[in-house]
Every structure is written in structure tokens, then in C-alpha cells.
Coordinates of C-alpha atoms in Angstrom, one line a residue:
M1 CA -0.1 0.0 0.0
S2 CA 2.6 2.5 0.5
L3 CA 4.0 1.9 -2.7
V4 CA 1.0 2.9 -4.5
A5 CA 1.1 5.5 -1.7
A6 CA 4.6 7.3 -3.0
L7 CA 3.6 7.1 -7.2
P8 CA 2.2 10.8 -7.2
A9 CA 4.8 12.1 -5.5
W10 CA 7.9 10.3 -7.4
G11 CA 5.6 11.7 -10.3
Y12 CA 5.5 15.1 -8.6
I13 CA 9.1 14.8 -8.1
G14 CA 10.1 13.7 -11.9
F15 CA 8.4 17.0 -12.9
R16 CA 10.5 19.0 -10.9
V17 CA 13.3 17.2 -12.2
K18 CA 12.7 17.7 -15.7
R19 CA 11.4 21.3 -15.1
E20 CA 15.1 22.2 -13.6
I21 CA 16.7 20.8 -16.3
R22 CA 14.3 22.6 -18.9
G23 CA 15.9 25.5 -16.9
I24 CA 19.2 25.1 -16.5
K25 CA 19.5 24.3 -20.4
E26 CA 17.8 27.6 -21.2
D27 CA 20.0 29.4 -19.1
N28 CA 22.9 27.8 -20.3
R29 CA 21.5 28.6 -24.1
A30 CA 20.8 32.6 -22.8
A31 CA 24.5 33.0 -21.5
R32 CA 25.8 31.1 -25.2
M33 CA 24.0 34.1 -26.6
R34 CA 25.3 36.8 -24.1
G35 CA 28.8 35.5 -24.8
E36 CA 28.7 35.6 -28.7
E37 CA 27.1 38.9 -28.3
R38 CA 30.1 40.3 -25.9
K39 CA 32.5 39.3 -28.7
R40 CA 30.6 41.1 -31.4
I41 CA 32.2 44.8 -31.7
G42 CA 30.1 47.8 -30.2
R43 CA 29.7 51.1 -32.6
D44 CA 32.5 52.6 -30.4
E45 CA 35.0 49.6 -30.3
L46 CA 34.2 49.7 -34.5
L47 CA 36.9 52.3 -35.9
D48 CA 39.3 50.8 -33.2
A49 CA 38.8 47.1 -35.1
V50 CA 39.2 48.8 -38.5
T51 CA 41.8 51.0 -38.3
P52 CA 44.8 48.3 -37.3
L53 CA 43.5 46.5 -40.7
V54 CA 43.7 49.2 -43.2
A55 CA 47.1 50.7 -41.7
R56 CA 48.6 47.0 -41.5
G57 CA 50.1 47.4 -44.8
P58 CA 50.3 45.4 -47.9
Q59 CA 50.1 42.2 -45.9
P60 CA 46.7 39.5 -47.3
L61 CA 43.7 38.8 -45.3
E62 CA 42.4 35.7 -44.2
C63 CA 38.9 35.3 -43.3
G64 CA 38.2 32.9 -40.9
V65 CA 34.6 32.4 -41.7
A66 CA 33.3 28.9 -43.3
G67 CA 32.7 29.6 -47.0
H68 CA 34.6 32.8 -47.2
G69 CA 37.6 33.1 -49.9
A70 CA 41.0 35.1 -49.2
G71 CA 41.2 38.9 -50.0
H72 CA 39.1 40.1 -47.2
L73 CA 38.3 39.9 -43.3
C74 CA 34.7 40.2 -41.5
L75 CA 34.1 41.7 -38.3
A76 CA 31.5 40.1 -36.3
V77 CA 29.3 43.2 -35.0
S78 CA 26.4 43.7 -32.4
G79 CA 23.0 43.5 -33.1
K80 CA 22.4 46.5 -31.7
V81 CA 24.2 48.4 -33.5
T82 CA 22.1 50.0 -36.5
L83 CA 23.6 50.4 -40.1
A84 CA 22.9 54.0 -39.7
D85 CA 24.8 53.8 -36.9
L86 CA 27.7 51.9 -39.1
V87 CA 27.8 54.1 -41.7
E88 CA 27.9 57.5 -39.4
E89 CA 31.0 56.2 -37.1
I90 CA 33.0 54.5 -40.6
S91 CA 32.5 58.1 -42.9
R92 CA 33.4 60.5 -39.8
R93 CA 36.9 58.5 -40.6
Y94 CA 36.6 57.9 -44.1
G95 CA 34.5 60.0 -45.6
P96 CA 31.8 59.8 -47.8
S97 CA 30.8 56.4 -48.6
R98 CA 29.4 54.3 -52.0
N99 CA 25.9 52.6 -52.1
L100 CA 26.8 48.3 -53.5
A101 CA 23.6 47.8 -52.7
M102 CA 20.0 48.2 -51.8
G103 CA 16.8 46.4 -51.1
G104 CA 18.9 43.3 -51.6
H105 CA 20.0 44.4 -55.3
A106 CA 23.6 44.9 -56.2
D107 CA 24.5 48.1 -58.2
P108 CA 24.9 46.8 -61.7
T109 CA 28.2 48.7 -62.1
V110 CA 29.8 47.7 -59.1
D111 CA 33.2 45.7 -60.2
A112 CA 36.5 44.2 -59.5
T113 CA 37.8 48.4 -58.6
A114 CA 34.5 49.9 -57.6
G115 CA 34.3 47.4 -54.7
L116 CA 33.1 44.2 -55.7
P117 CA 35.3 42.2 -52.9
L118 CA 33.0 43.6 -50.5
L119 CA 29.7 42.0 -52.0
T120 CA 31.7 38.3 -53.1
P121 CA 31.9 36.8 -49.4
F122 CA 28.2 37.1 -49.0
G123 CA 26.5 35.6 -52.8
N124 CA 23.5 36.5 -53.3
H125 CA 22.6 37.7 -49.5
V126 CA 23.6 41.7 -49.5
V127 CA 20.5 43.0 -48.5
D128 CA 22.5 46.8 -47.9
M129 CA 26.3 47.3 -48.7
R130 CA 28.2 50.8 -48.4
A131 CA 31.7 51.0 -49.5
W132 CA 34.6 53.5 -48.5
A133 CA 38.2 53.2 -50.5
Y134 CA 41.0 53.9 -48.6
G135 CA 44.4 53.0 -49.9
S136 CA 44.5 49.8 -50.8
W137 CA 41.7 48.6 -48.8
W138 CA 37.9 48.7 -49.1
I139 CA 35.6 49.4 -46.3
G140 CA 32.3 48.1 -46.4
A141 CA 29.2 47.8 -43.8
G142 CA 25.8 46.1 -44.7
T143 CA 23.6 44.2 -43.7
V144 CA 23.6 40.3 -44.8
D145 CA 20.7 37.5 -44.8
G146 CA 22.2 34.5 -43.0
D147 CA 20.7 31.5 -41.2
D148 CA 19.6 33.5 -38.0
G149 CA 18.3 36.3 -40.2
A150 CA 19.4 39.3 -41.1
R151 CA 22.9 40.8 -39.4
R152 CA 25.1 43.7 -39.6
V153 CA 28.6 43.2 -40.9
V154 CA 31.8 45.2 -41.6
L155 CA 34.6 43.9 -43.2
V156 CA 37.7 45.0 -44.7
A157 CA 38.9 43.7 -48.3
E158 CA 41.9 44.0 -50.9
R159 CA 41.2 46.9 -53.4
A160 CA 42.3 46.1 -56.8
A161 CA 44.3 49.4 -58.6
R162 CA 42.6 51.2 -61.2
G163 CA 44.3 50.8 -64.4
P164 CA 45.4 54.3 -66.4
C165 CA 42.7 56.5 -67.4

């Protein structure tokens, strides 16, 4: 008889244990997301990250993102930073920008000497992209579609020298 009376108590304990495990998993997921967000660059740190890349000379850049080729470097940008903030911050130091893509459509005149290296790593996933020419480098800021939704990107890419006019 006492075994039958104890069954509801064990059921309740099992329910509580499952709920605690679920809570721990959710806490771990939230902590992981906070950690990833901390690794991303905020508005104040953005120019500090871009400046050494464009001041480094002719050394080639290697992007660590899977599927991206050589010749550029992507910087992880915080999801809290808007594209307008990115454009404003970069324009302060590097002057006016050129529009390479808007609303998911790339400018048809873009080629290797006009910013194409900024669009190439993302293929057809570019939503918006602005470009700044600086010495032998392109600086790009934009929005791309990914598996986890739209995200902001900043990248530095090698700039092809223009031929004689």
C-alpha cells in the first residue's frame, strides 16, 4: 500500500526535475548567446578594429568565416548597432561612402575596382552594403541575410588598383 501512495510523490519529483533541467538548458543557451554578443564589436569599438586593418600595409587578409575566401576580413558586429550607426561612424573617419547594394539589389556597375570584393563573400545574401575606398583597401558596412536572420557586417577587403585613365 505504501508503494502505491508514494507514486504521486515520485511523479511530482520527476516533474520538478524535468523543469529544473529545462531551466538549466535555457540558462546555458542564454549565457552562450550573451557570450557571443560580447565577442561582437559595438559602435564605440568599431573604428578601433578597422583602423589597424587598413594601416597594416599590403599583407593579405584571411577571413575565418566558413565559406569565405581570402582577400578580406569580416568583423562581427553587435546586433544592437544599426546600419545607420555603422555608416555614420565609418564616414566620420573615412569620408563619404558609395552605395553598392540596396534592398537586396546590387549596383550593376560594381566591378573589382568599384567595390565588388565587399559583395563577393556573401553572394546573393547581401541586403544593403556601403563602401569606402581607403588606400589599397575597401571598407564595407552592410546587412546580409543569414541562417539566423539579417545581421550587420563590417569587412575590410583588398582593393584592386585602377588602371591608367
